[in-house]
Tab-separated table of C-alpha atoms in Angstrom:
chain	number	residue	atom	x	y	z
A	13	MET	CA	49.220	110.571	38.306
A	14	LYS	CA	50.407	113.413	40.530
A	15	ASN	CA	46.859	114.788	40.688
A	16	MET	CA	45.566	111.350	41.756
A	17	ILE	CA	48.190	111.113	44.504
A	18	ALA	CA	47.240	114.577	45.705
A	19	ILE	CA	43.569	113.631	45.787
A	20	LEU	CA	44.280	110.509	47.811
A	21	ALA	CA	46.560	112.367	50.219
A	22	LEU	CA	43.910	114.983	50.885
A	23	ALA	CA	41.249	112.308	51.256
A	24	LEU	CA	43.312	110.463	53.847
A	25	SER	CA	43.955	113.657	55.770
A	26	LEU	CA	40.241	114.334	55.883
A	27	LEU	CA	39.534	110.824	57.098
A	28	ALA	CA	41.947	111.497	59.930
A	29	LEU	CA	39.921	114.584	60.826
A	30	ARG	CA	36.798	112.451	60.857
A	31	GLY	CA	38.051	110.557	63.905
A	32	GLN	CA	38.399	113.847	65.774
A	33	ALA	CA	34.804	114.920	65.250
A	34	GLN	CA	32.465	114.780	68.241
A	35	TYR	CA	29.192	113.316	67.045
A	36	TYR	CA	27.296	113.305	70.350
A	37	THR	CA	26.392	116.120	72.714
A	38	ASP	CA	25.507	115.946	76.400
A	39	ALA	CA	21.719	116.341	76.743
A	40	THR	CA	21.455	115.392	80.410
A	41	PRO	CA	19.510	118.632	81.222
A	42	GLN	CA	16.629	117.117	79.239
A	43	LEU	CA	16.204	114.547	82.053
A	44	PRO	CA	14.739	114.946	85.547
A	45	VAL	CA	18.260	114.489	86.851
A	46	ALA	CA	17.441	114.562	90.561
A	47	ALA	CA	15.048	111.632	90.166
A	48	THR	CA	17.791	109.471	88.634
A	49	VAL	CA	20.255	109.851	91.504
A	50	PRO	CA	19.576	106.252	92.670
A	51	LEU	CA	21.880	103.981	90.748
A	52	THR	CA	20.172	102.876	87.524
A	53	MET	CA	20.937	99.206	86.896
A	54	ASP	CA	19.072	98.669	83.609
A	55	VAL	CA	17.445	100.827	80.928
A	56	GLU	CA	14.718	100.004	78.407
A	57	PHE	CA	12.971	102.164	75.808
A	58	PHE	CA	9.307	101.610	74.959
A	59	ASP	CA	6.382	103.747	73.773
A	60	VAL	CA	4.412	103.306	76.987
A	61	ASP	CA	1.586	105.763	76.203
A	62	ASN	CA	1.246	105.065	72.442
A	63	ASP	CA	2.066	108.629	71.383
A	64	ASN	CA	4.692	107.567	68.813
A	65	ASP	CA	7.773	108.420	70.838
A	66	LEU	CA	9.968	106.293	73.074
A	67	ASP	CA	9.627	106.559	76.836
A	68	LEU	CA	12.103	105.317	79.445
A	69	ILE	CA	11.827	102.481	81.952
A	70	LEU	CA	14.581	102.427	84.581
A	71	ALA	CA	15.442	99.703	87.086
A	72	CYS	CA	16.778	101.464	90.202
A	73	GLU	CA	18.814	100.117	93.079
A	74	PHE	CA	16.932	100.368	96.423
A	75	GLN	CA	14.614	103.010	95.009
A	76	GLN	CA	11.239	103.052	93.341
A	77	ASN	CA	11.700	102.197	89.664
A	78	LEU	CA	11.220	105.085	87.266
A	79	LEU	CA	8.958	105.696	84.291
A	80	LEU	CA	9.942	108.795	82.298
A	81	PHE	CA	7.695	110.122	79.547
A	82	ASN	CA	9.085	111.606	76.322
A	83	ASP	CA	7.548	114.770	74.848
A	84	GLY	CA	8.642	113.683	71.361
A	85	PHE	CA	11.734	115.884	71.323
A	86	GLY	CA	13.830	113.923	73.804
A	87	ASN	CA	12.705	115.842	76.887
A	88	PHE	CA	11.794	113.399	79.661
A	89	SER	CA	9.696	113.925	82.789
A	90	GLN	CA	7.803	112.043	85.460
A	91	ASP	CA	4.017	112.098	85.664
A	92	VAL	CA	2.860	111.928	89.291
A	93	GLN	CA	-0.398	110.345	88.113
A	94	ARG	CA	1.451	107.514	86.351
A	95	LEU	CA	4.234	106.431	88.682
A	96	PHE	CA	5.048	102.761	89.012
A	97	PRO	CA	3.198	101.294	92.001
A	98	PRO	CA	5.492	101.141	95.050
A	99	ARG	CA	6.270	97.717	96.452
A	100	THR	CA	5.779	98.069	100.214
A	101	THR	CA	3.863	94.922	101.095
A	102	TYR	CA	6.359	93.306	103.455
A	103	ILE	CA	7.177	93.884	107.115
A	104	PRO	CA	9.633	94.929	108.342
A	105	ASN	CA	10.123	97.284	105.432
A	106	THR	CA	13.924	97.169	105.389
A	107	PHE	CA	14.223	98.677	101.892
A	108	ASN	CA	11.490	101.283	102.254
A	109	GLN	CA	12.454	103.142	99.094
A	110	GLY	CA	11.977	100.153	96.772
A	111	GLU	CA	13.503	96.879	95.677
A	112	ASP	CA	17.077	96.313	94.552
A	113	SER	CA	16.026	96.030	90.898
A	114	GLU	CA	18.746	94.693	88.585
A	115	ASP	CA	17.226	93.744	85.221
A	116	ILE	CA	14.105	94.432	83.158
A	117	ALA	CA	11.961	92.254	80.891
A	118	LEU	CA	9.276	93.776	78.641
A	119	GLU	CA	6.652	91.317	77.371
A	120	ASP	CA	2.901	90.864	77.111
A	121	PHE	CA	2.828	88.193	79.808
A	122	ASN	CA	-0.947	88.007	80.282
A	123	GLY	CA	-1.967	88.111	76.617
A	124	ASP	CA	-4.132	91.240	76.765
A	125	GLY	CA	-2.229	93.086	74.041
A	126	LYS	CA	-0.546	95.514	76.453
A	127	MET	CA	3.119	95.511	77.390
A	128	ASP	CA	3.941	94.290	80.884
A	129	ILE	CA	7.141	94.796	82.887
A	130	LEU	CA	9.133	92.457	85.102
A	131	PHE	CA	11.814	93.897	87.375
A	132	VAL	CA	14.014	91.253	89.007
A	133	SER	CA	15.605	91.963	92.354
A	134	GLU	CA	18.916	91.099	93.977
A	135	ASP	CA	19.371	92.237	97.605
A	136	SER	CA	15.734	92.806	98.526
A	137	PRO	CA	12.753	90.517	99.104
A	138	TYR	CA	10.646	90.780	95.954
A	139	HIS	CA	10.624	90.785	92.192
A	140	GLU	CA	8.033	93.125	90.659
A	141	LEU	CA	5.687	92.003	87.882
A	142	LEU	CA	3.602	94.904	86.566
A	143	PHE	CA	0.703	94.533	84.143
A	144	GLY	CA	0.110	97.313	81.632
A	145	ALA	CA	-3.209	99.169	81.667
A	146	ASP	CA	-4.422	102.162	79.652
A	147	SER	CA	-2.647	105.467	78.942
A	148	GLY	CA	0.743	104.341	80.163
A	149	THR	CA	-0.261	103.119	83.628
A	150	PHE	CA	0.728	99.891	85.363
A	151	TYR	CA	-0.463	97.838	88.327
A	152	LEU	CA	1.062	95.025	90.345
A	153	ALA	CA	0.086	91.645	88.921
A	154	PRO	CA	-2.084	89.618	91.329
A	155	SER	CA	0.283	86.651	91.048
A	156	GLN	CA	3.951	87.499	91.559
A	157	ILE	CA	6.967	85.361	90.652
A	158	PRO	CA	8.483	84.169	93.946
A	159	ARG	CA	11.928	85.423	94.880
A	160	THR	CA	13.862	82.336	95.983
A	161	ASN	CA	17.348	83.767	95.532
A	162	LYS	CA	19.198	86.889	94.432
A	163	ALA	CA	18.592	87.555	90.747
A	164	ASN	CA	20.750	89.713	88.499
A	165	ALA	CA	19.385	88.645	85.118
A	166	VAL	CA	16.148	87.733	83.396
A	167	LEU	CA	15.549	86.199	79.958
A	168	THR	CA	12.128	85.793	78.364
A	169	MET	CA	11.125	83.443	75.560
A	170	ASP	CA	8.686	80.597	74.888
A	171	PHE	CA	10.587	77.638	76.324
A	172	ASN	CA	7.916	74.922	76.057
A	173	GLY	CA	6.273	75.803	72.735
A	174	ASP	CA	2.822	76.770	74.064
A	175	THR	CA	3.067	80.335	72.593
A	176	HIS	CA	3.197	81.904	76.079
A	177	ILE	CA	6.241	83.903	77.166
A	178	ASP	CA	8.158	82.197	79.964
A	179	VAL	CA	10.768	83.597	82.367
A	180	LEU	CA	14.284	82.348	83.094
A	181	LEU	CA	15.793	83.923	86.208
A	182	GLY	CA	19.566	84.145	86.511
A	183	HIS	CA	20.354	83.654	90.192
A	184	THR	CA	23.442	83.780	92.346
A	185	GLY	CA	22.568	80.145	93.036
A	186	GLU	CA	20.490	77.714	91.026
A	187	ASN	CA	18.744	79.307	88.042
A	188	TYR	CA	14.970	78.815	87.823
A	189	LEU	CA	12.753	78.573	84.760
A	190	TYR	CA	9.154	79.684	85.306
A	191	LEU	CA	6.556	78.654	82.737
A	192	ASN	CA	3.616	80.921	81.936
A	193	ASN	CA	0.049	79.662	82.396
A	194	GLY	CA	-0.972	82.154	79.709
A	195	ASP	CA	-2.499	84.702	82.076
A	196	GLY	CA	0.744	86.054	83.505
A	197	SER	CA	0.894	83.606	86.399
A	198	PHE	CA	3.848	81.229	86.497
A	199	TYR	CA	4.834	77.798	87.769
A	200	LYS	CA	8.311	76.401	88.199
A	201	ASP	CA	9.505	74.059	85.433
A	202	SER	CA	9.702	70.477	86.660
A	203	LEU	CA	10.851	68.913	83.372
A	204	GLY	CA	14.421	70.178	83.478
A	205	LEU	CA	14.194	72.119	80.197
A	206	PHE	CA	17.125	74.267	81.261
A	207	PRO	CA	20.163	73.064	83.245
A	208	THR	CA	21.691	75.018	86.082
A	209	ASN	CA	24.970	75.809	87.755
A	210	LEU	CA	26.151	77.737	90.801
A	211	ASN	CA	28.430	80.190	89.005
A	212	GLN	CA	26.398	83.262	90.024
A	213	THR	CA	24.655	84.404	86.851
A	214	GLN	CA	25.020	88.077	85.912
A	215	ASP	CA	23.531	88.143	82.403
A	216	LEU	CA	21.533	85.999	79.982
A	217	LYS	CA	21.274	86.527	76.223
A	218	ALA	CA	19.425	84.502	73.571
A	219	ALA	CA	20.826	84.067	70.045
A	220	ASP	CA	20.930	81.376	67.371
A	221	LEU	CA	24.614	80.681	67.883
A	222	ASP	CA	24.849	77.720	65.493
A	223	LEU	CA	22.305	78.979	62.901
A	224	ASP	CA	20.106	75.894	63.174
A	225	GLY	CA	16.894	77.906	63.444
A	226	ASP	CA	16.368	77.967	67.202
A	227	MET	CA	17.524	80.219	70.012
A	228	ASP	CA	20.474	79.198	72.158
A	229	ILE	CA	21.485	80.958	75.372
A	230	VAL	CA	24.713	82.577	76.580
A	231	GLU	CA	25.212	83.072	80.303
A	232	GLY	CA	27.622	85.578	81.828
A	233	CYS	CA	28.818	84.479	85.258
A	234	GLU	CA	30.609	86.040	88.187
A	235	PHE	CA	32.622	82.870	88.815
A	236	GLY	CA	34.335	80.528	86.398
A	237	GLY	CA	33.706	82.247	83.079
A	238	SER	CA	30.695	82.256	80.769
A	239	ASN	CA	28.523	79.355	79.638
A	240	ILE	CA	26.730	78.311	76.449
A	241	TYR	CA	23.468	76.372	76.357
A	242	ILE	CA	22.553	74.784	73.021
A	243	ASN	CA	18.896	74.315	72.191
A	244	ASN	CA	18.043	70.792	71.026
A	245	ASN	CA	14.323	70.733	70.212
A	246	GLY	CA	13.476	72.744	73.314
A	247	LEU	CA	15.864	70.950	75.658
A	248	PHE	CA	18.962	72.961	76.561
A	249	THR	CA	22.318	71.356	77.233
A	250	GLU	CA	25.369	73.100	78.637
A	251	GLU	CA	28.241	73.061	76.144
A	252	SER	CA	30.682	75.541	77.619
A	253	ASN	CA	33.560	73.796	75.869
A	254	ARG	CA	32.455	75.945	72.926
A	255	PHE	CA	34.297	78.831	74.625
A	256	ASN	CA	38.008	78.811	73.791
A	257	THR	CA	39.689	81.614	75.708
A	258	ASN	CA	43.218	82.474	76.721
A	259	VAL	CA	41.927	83.179	80.226
A	260	GLU	CA	41.126	80.424	82.700
A	261	GLU	CA	38.680	82.475	84.757
A	262	TYR	CA	36.979	85.814	84.276
A	263	GLU	CA	34.099	87.756	85.813
A	264	THR	CA	31.439	88.730	83.259
A	265	ARG	CA	28.788	91.346	83.985
A	266	LYS	CA	27.097	91.782	80.600
A	267	ILE	CA	27.182	90.168	77.154
A	268	ALA	CA	26.654	91.913	73.802
A	269	VAL	CA	25.775	89.836	70.722
A	270	GLU	CA	26.493	90.873	67.113
A	271	ASP	CA	27.950	89.524	63.872
A	272	VAL	CA	30.988	91.802	63.847
A	273	ASN	CA	32.902	90.239	60.931
A	274	GLY	CA	30.086	89.793	58.409
A	275	ASP	CA	30.018	85.969	58.230
A	276	GLN	CA	26.352	85.813	59.354
A	277	PHE	CA	27.257	84.064	62.635
A	278	PRO	CA	26.717	85.983	65.890
A	279	ASP	CA	29.860	86.896	67.800
A	280	LEU	CA	30.070	87.853	71.483
A	281	PHE	CA	31.599	90.640	73.538
A	282	LEU	CA	32.012	89.732	77.212
A	283	CYS	CA	32.027	92.767	79.530
A	284	ASN	CA	34.402	91.765	82.314
A	285	VAL	CA	35.460	93.223	85.654
A	286	SER	CA	37.782	92.114	88.443
A	287	TRP	CA	36.000	93.186	91.583
A	288	ARG	CA	37.046	89.888	93.171
A	289	ASN	CA	40.723	90.752	92.479
A	290	THR	CA	41.459	87.186	91.384
A	291	VAL	CA	40.688	87.588	87.671
A	292	ILE	CA	41.673	90.000	84.933
A	293	SER	CA	39.380	92.850	83.931
A	294	GLN	CA	40.081	92.498	80.208
A	295	SER	CA	36.834	92.242	78.253
A	296	LEU	CA	36.813	89.570	75.566
A	297	LEU	CA	35.811	89.637	71.905
A	298	MET	CA	34.749	86.085	71.063
A	299	ILE	CA	34.499	85.221	67.349
A	300	ASN	CA	32.108	82.504	66.175
A	301	ASP	CA	33.895	79.908	64.032
A	302	GLY	CA	30.726	79.142	62.059
A	303	THR	CA	29.600	76.205	64.188
A	304	GLY	CA	28.563	78.004	67.356
A	305	SER	CA	31.992	77.670	68.984
A	306	PHE	CA	34.026	80.741	69.917
A	307	THR	CA	37.669	81.724	70.038
A	308	ASP	CA	39.136	84.649	71.918
A	309	GLN	CA	40.435	87.103	69.303
A	310	THR	CA	40.573	90.144	71.569
A	311	THR	CA	44.283	90.761	71.139
A	312	LEU	CA	44.009	90.557	67.360
A	313	ARG	CA	40.841	92.575	66.807
A	314	PHE	CA	40.173	94.875	69.762
A	315	PRO	CA	42.251	97.654	71.377
A	316	TYR	CA	43.595	96.687	74.751
A	317	ALA	CA	41.306	98.001	77.481
A	318	HIS	CA	42.311	96.872	80.947
A	319	ALA	CA	39.171	98.376	82.426
A	320	PHE	CA	36.021	97.459	84.301
A	321	THR	CA	33.432	97.174	81.520
A	322	LEU	CA	29.879	96.964	82.869
A	323	ASP	CA	27.839	97.106	79.684
A	324	ALA	CA	28.226	97.330	75.908
A	325	LEU	CA	26.091	97.572	72.809
A	326	PHE	CA	26.629	97.397	69.079
A	327	MET	CA	25.370	100.201	66.845
A	328	ASP	CA	26.462	102.062	63.716
A	329	LEU	CA	28.099	105.154	65.188
A	330	ASN	CA	29.441	106.794	62.042
A	331	GLY	CA	26.960	105.890	59.312
A	332	ASP	CA	29.233	103.560	57.334
A	333	GLY	CA	26.783	100.660	57.447
A	334	VAL	CA	28.654	98.402	59.905
A	335	LYS	CA	28.083	97.896	63.619
A	336	ASP	CA	30.495	99.669	65.929
A	337	MET	CA	30.644	99.285	69.710
A	338	VAL	CA	29.937	101.472	72.726
A	339	THR	CA	31.082	100.460	76.225
A	340	CYS	CA	30.675	101.943	79.684
A	341	GLY	CA	32.216	101.088	83.016
A	342	ASP	CA	33.439	102.037	86.472
A	343	GLY	CA	35.587	105.030	87.459
A	344	ASP	CA	35.793	108.517	85.958
A	345	ILE	CA	38.201	107.392	83.249
A	346	PHE	CA	35.449	105.060	82.070
A	347	ASN	CA	33.331	107.544	80.232
A	348	PRO	CA	31.423	105.828	77.432
A	349	LYS	CA	33.938	104.614	74.865
A	350	ALA	CA	33.430	104.323	71.123
A	351	TYR	CA	35.131	101.606	69.068
A	352	LEU	CA	34.731	101.826	65.288
A	353	ASN	CA	34.462	98.666	63.209
A	354	ASN	CA	36.620	98.819	60.086
A	355	PRO	CA	34.299	98.486	57.046
A	356	ASP	CA	37.235	97.365	54.884
A	357	SER	CA	38.323	94.719	57.388
A	358	LEU	CA	35.232	93.745	59.323
A	359	GLY	CA	35.585	92.747	62.936
A	360	TYR	CA	38.679	94.856	63.613
A	361	PHE	CA	38.012	97.775	65.959
A	362	SER	CA	39.781	101.061	66.674
A	363	HIS	CA	39.190	103.422	69.572
A	364	ALA	CA	37.512	106.740	68.641
A	365	PRO	CA	38.026	108.839	71.783
A	366	GLU	CA	36.486	112.041	70.425
A	367	MET	CA	33.113	110.512	69.531
A	368	PHE	CA	31.617	111.396	72.935
A	369	PRO	CA	31.967	114.397	75.243
A	370	ASP	CA	33.749	113.984	78.574
A	371	LEU	CA	31.148	113.280	81.241
A	372	TYR	CA	33.463	112.691	84.229
A	373	GLN	CA	31.143	110.131	85.730
A	374	GLY	CA	32.311	107.769	88.454
A	375	ARG	CA	30.273	104.751	87.390
A	376	MET	CA	28.163	103.937	84.336
A	377	ILE	CA	26.490	100.605	84.740
A	378	ALA	CA	23.932	100.424	81.926
A	379	ILE	CA	23.622	101.727	78.384
A	380	ALA	CA	20.803	101.777	75.829
A	381	ALA	CA	20.289	103.349	72.397
A	382	ALA	CA	17.174	104.712	70.699
A	383	ASP	CA	16.011	107.649	68.605
A	384	VAL	CA	14.460	109.826	71.295
A	385	ASN	CA	13.943	113.057	69.325
A	386	GLY	CA	12.711	111.861	65.928
A	387	ASP	CA	15.764	112.698	63.828
A	388	ASP	CA	16.263	109.069	62.684
A	389	GLN	CA	19.576	108.857	64.566
A	390	LEU	CA	20.309	106.696	67.590
A	391	ASP	CA	20.842	108.552	70.854
A	392	LEU	CA	22.343	107.085	74.033
A	393	TYR	CA	21.091	106.758	77.591
A	394	LEU	CA	23.606	105.980	80.342
A	395	GLY	CA	22.457	104.502	83.625
A	396	SER	CA	24.561	106.047	86.355
A	397	THR	CA	24.123	108.149	89.480
A	398	PRO	CA	22.747	110.467	88.217
A	399	ASP	CA	21.926	109.251	84.709
A	400	ARG	CA	23.240	110.921	81.564
A	401	MET	CA	21.878	111.227	78.017
A	402	LEU	CA	23.763	111.859	74.779
A	403	LEU	CA	22.037	113.076	71.622
A	404	TRP	CA	23.384	112.534	68.150
A	405	GLN	CA	24.563	115.913	66.892
A	406	GLU	CA	24.249	115.966	63.135
A	407	PRO	CA	27.359	117.567	61.612
A	408	THR	CA	25.694	120.509	59.879
A	409	GLY	CA	28.970	120.884	58.164
A	410	ILE	CA	32.352	119.259	58.183
A	411	ALA	CA	34.308	122.009	56.529
A	412	SER	CA	36.629	121.281	53.682
A	413	ILE	CA	40.289	122.269	53.597
A	414	GLN	CA	40.619	125.876	52.479
A	415	ASP	CA	42.672	126.637	49.381
A	416	GLY	CA	42.813	130.433	49.319
A	417	SER	CA	39.869	130.871	46.940
A	418	GLY	CA	37.626	132.221	49.690
A	419	MET	CA	35.149	129.383	49.112
A	420	SER	CA	34.115	126.733	51.608
A	421	THR	CA	31.912	123.670	51.345
A	422	PHE	CA	29.723	122.078	53.975
A	423	TYR	CA	27.481	119.044	54.001
A	424	ASN	CA	24.146	118.944	55.859
A	425	ALA	CA	23.511	115.250	56.414
A	426	GLN	CA	19.987	115.707	57.753
A	427	GLN	CA	18.799	117.397	54.555
A	428	GLY	CA	21.250	115.729	52.170
A	429	LEU	CA	22.421	119.116	50.914
A	430	LEU	CA	25.918	120.138	49.872
A	431	HIS	CA	26.414	123.854	50.620
A	432	VAL	CA	28.996	125.944	48.746
A	433	ARG	CA	29.752	129.427	50.045
A	434	GLY	CA	31.890	132.267	48.737
A	435	LEU	CA	30.888	131.752	45.094
A	436	LYS	CA	30.972	134.416	42.413
A	437	ASN	CA	28.075	135.061	40.068
A	438	THR	CA	30.274	133.831	37.196
A	439	ASP	CA	30.721	130.349	38.747
A	440	ARG	CA	28.785	127.884	36.636
A	441	GLN	CA	29.611	124.228	37.305
A	442	LEU	CA	30.302	121.922	40.261
A	443	GLN	CA	31.931	118.576	39.523
A	444	VAL	CA	32.094	115.812	42.142
A	445	TYR	CA	34.604	112.933	42.181
A	446	ASP	CA	35.285	110.095	44.591
A	447	ALA	CA	38.662	109.580	46.250
A	448	LEU	CA	39.886	107.617	43.226
A	449	GLY	CA	39.055	110.420	40.815
A	450	ARG	CA	35.888	108.813	39.372
A	451	SER	CA	33.089	111.209	38.466
A	452	LEU	CA	30.029	111.115	40.738
A	453	GLY	CA	28.114	113.879	38.977
A	454	GLU	CA	28.072	117.388	37.533
A	455	PHE	CA	25.800	120.207	38.695
A	456	ASN	CA	24.998	123.529	37.065
A	457	LEU	CA	25.227	126.367	39.591
A	458	GLN	CA	22.664	129.100	40.086
A	459	VAL	CA	24.508	131.369	42.526
A	460	VAL	CA	22.382	133.466	44.912
A	461	ASN	CA	24.141	135.766	47.385
A	462	GLY	CA	27.378	133.878	46.889
A	463	GLU	CA	25.879	130.512	47.886
A	464	GLU	CA	24.485	127.411	46.252
A	465	GLN	CA	22.886	124.230	47.579
A	466	VAL	CA	23.119	120.921	45.740
A	467	GLN	CA	21.048	117.834	46.570
A	468	VAL	CA	23.426	114.859	46.590
A	469	SER	CA	22.544	111.236	45.972
A	470	ASP	CA	22.651	108.523	48.627
A	471	ARG	CA	25.591	106.836	46.925
A	472	MET	CA	27.777	109.850	47.693
A	473	LYS	CA	27.129	109.684	51.434
A	474	SER	CA	29.587	108.349	54.023
A	475	GLN	CA	32.609	108.804	51.806
A	476	VAL	CA	35.326	111.288	50.928
A	477	ILE	CA	34.611	113.230	47.759
A	478	PHE	CA	36.624	115.770	45.790
A	479	ILE	CA	34.852	118.798	44.342
A	480	ARG	CA	35.896	121.046	41.467
A	481	ILE	CA	34.248	124.359	40.608
A	482	GLU	CA	34.599	126.104	37.249
A	483	ASP	CA	33.507	129.545	36.176
A	484	ALA	CA	31.759	130.482	32.926
A	485	GLY	CA	35.072	130.567	31.070
A	486	GLY	CA	36.013	127.032	32.130
A	487	ASN	CA	38.624	128.210	34.605
A	488	VAL	CA	39.051	126.078	37.734
A	489	ARG	CA	38.177	128.247	40.716
A	490	THR	CA	38.741	125.666	43.440
A	491	ALA	CA	39.356	121.961	44.009
A	492	GLN	CA	39.049	120.582	47.534
A	493	PRO	CA	38.215	117.399	49.448
A	494	LEU	CA	35.104	116.915	51.590
A	495	LEU	CA	33.732	114.133	53.772
A	496	LEU	CA	30.022	113.528	53.218
A	497	HIS	CA	28.566	112.133	56.435
């Protein structure tokens, strides 16, 4: 019993060390940093040139939008032969460096099998619809979507069931739905498929909120709180009474959608600010009750963060199989923040401040995740001024606690190898146990130069183990805990 208590105590101490590990490293020098000085408002990854790596598409404020090509190892650069076409067709050319692009939609709008791009604009005269051509080049579509009001958000889906991708623009005034003719030209919906309001839309997300097999829509607004639109056979109705919050009014900039508590129903994280100084800046974690209605459980499930949150995404940060959260915001204390979802109590988050390096950035307004260097791990891109990039840094070894034997153990997650160093030629057997003392396997050692490598099984990963090494006479040489991750 005492041995079991000791095992558990050591396991818990190692888990505490896990929260102090920095898993990401600053890889901003792998970007053309000077080109990203204009404020990046939105970020999308896509293999533009079909070379099996992910390139970057950036919506820039009052600057020409950027296309950055990946060399396959996460090094990005511009190609002067494949820049996005500048939009300079209006006189007087007040914004001569480009539109005030706010949001990006990637779709094959004209049905030619190539990805097209729509940038929507806020404080400048035009949206920009680009059709994809060959070898990662784009040209302005002959028919552009008219800019009738400031737009901060765009959502694409087939609204009228004709298999063509339509465009919903989130305006500061009345929202407009544009239906696709099938060739990438659009006409304004006259059937009232989607209702409108004047709450100044900042974000639009589609999700099957009530699990009835069709896509509903969540709208983040600058005034009055967020809205829900339920899809009833292609006709959307506003049902914002489905939001039950403890806050009468809040200012939402972005919405992240994920089933955080494992009940199969999508939950929502509302990224809130208080730039108008009349609302709180507390972001809200809204839990789906199983019917497509939401209750504010922020206080119960999420660490208090009285901060300006401008964007968020859900991703598995620590390899435990559940979706954690990354947020970014405004001010140098708003470096990207990591919040880990508790796998033993899903939907309850804890702040992991050492997950990311300190970037000391004044404003981070957009965030996106993708594997940019082919290591099967998600990396992070932060839209800022200039932009920043974080690469997953595989822990080539989280060292075990030393016990005076002179041996140490390390785990290489990329190769799935457990390294043992400081062995003697007489050491013969490695035994592996979980934190409860249950055997996970025994390995015969073939010591070479005081080291041995053991291939571990997938079921040992992402957990605390306890190893025991015996020599040829059956004497225990060492027993120590280790986190496999």
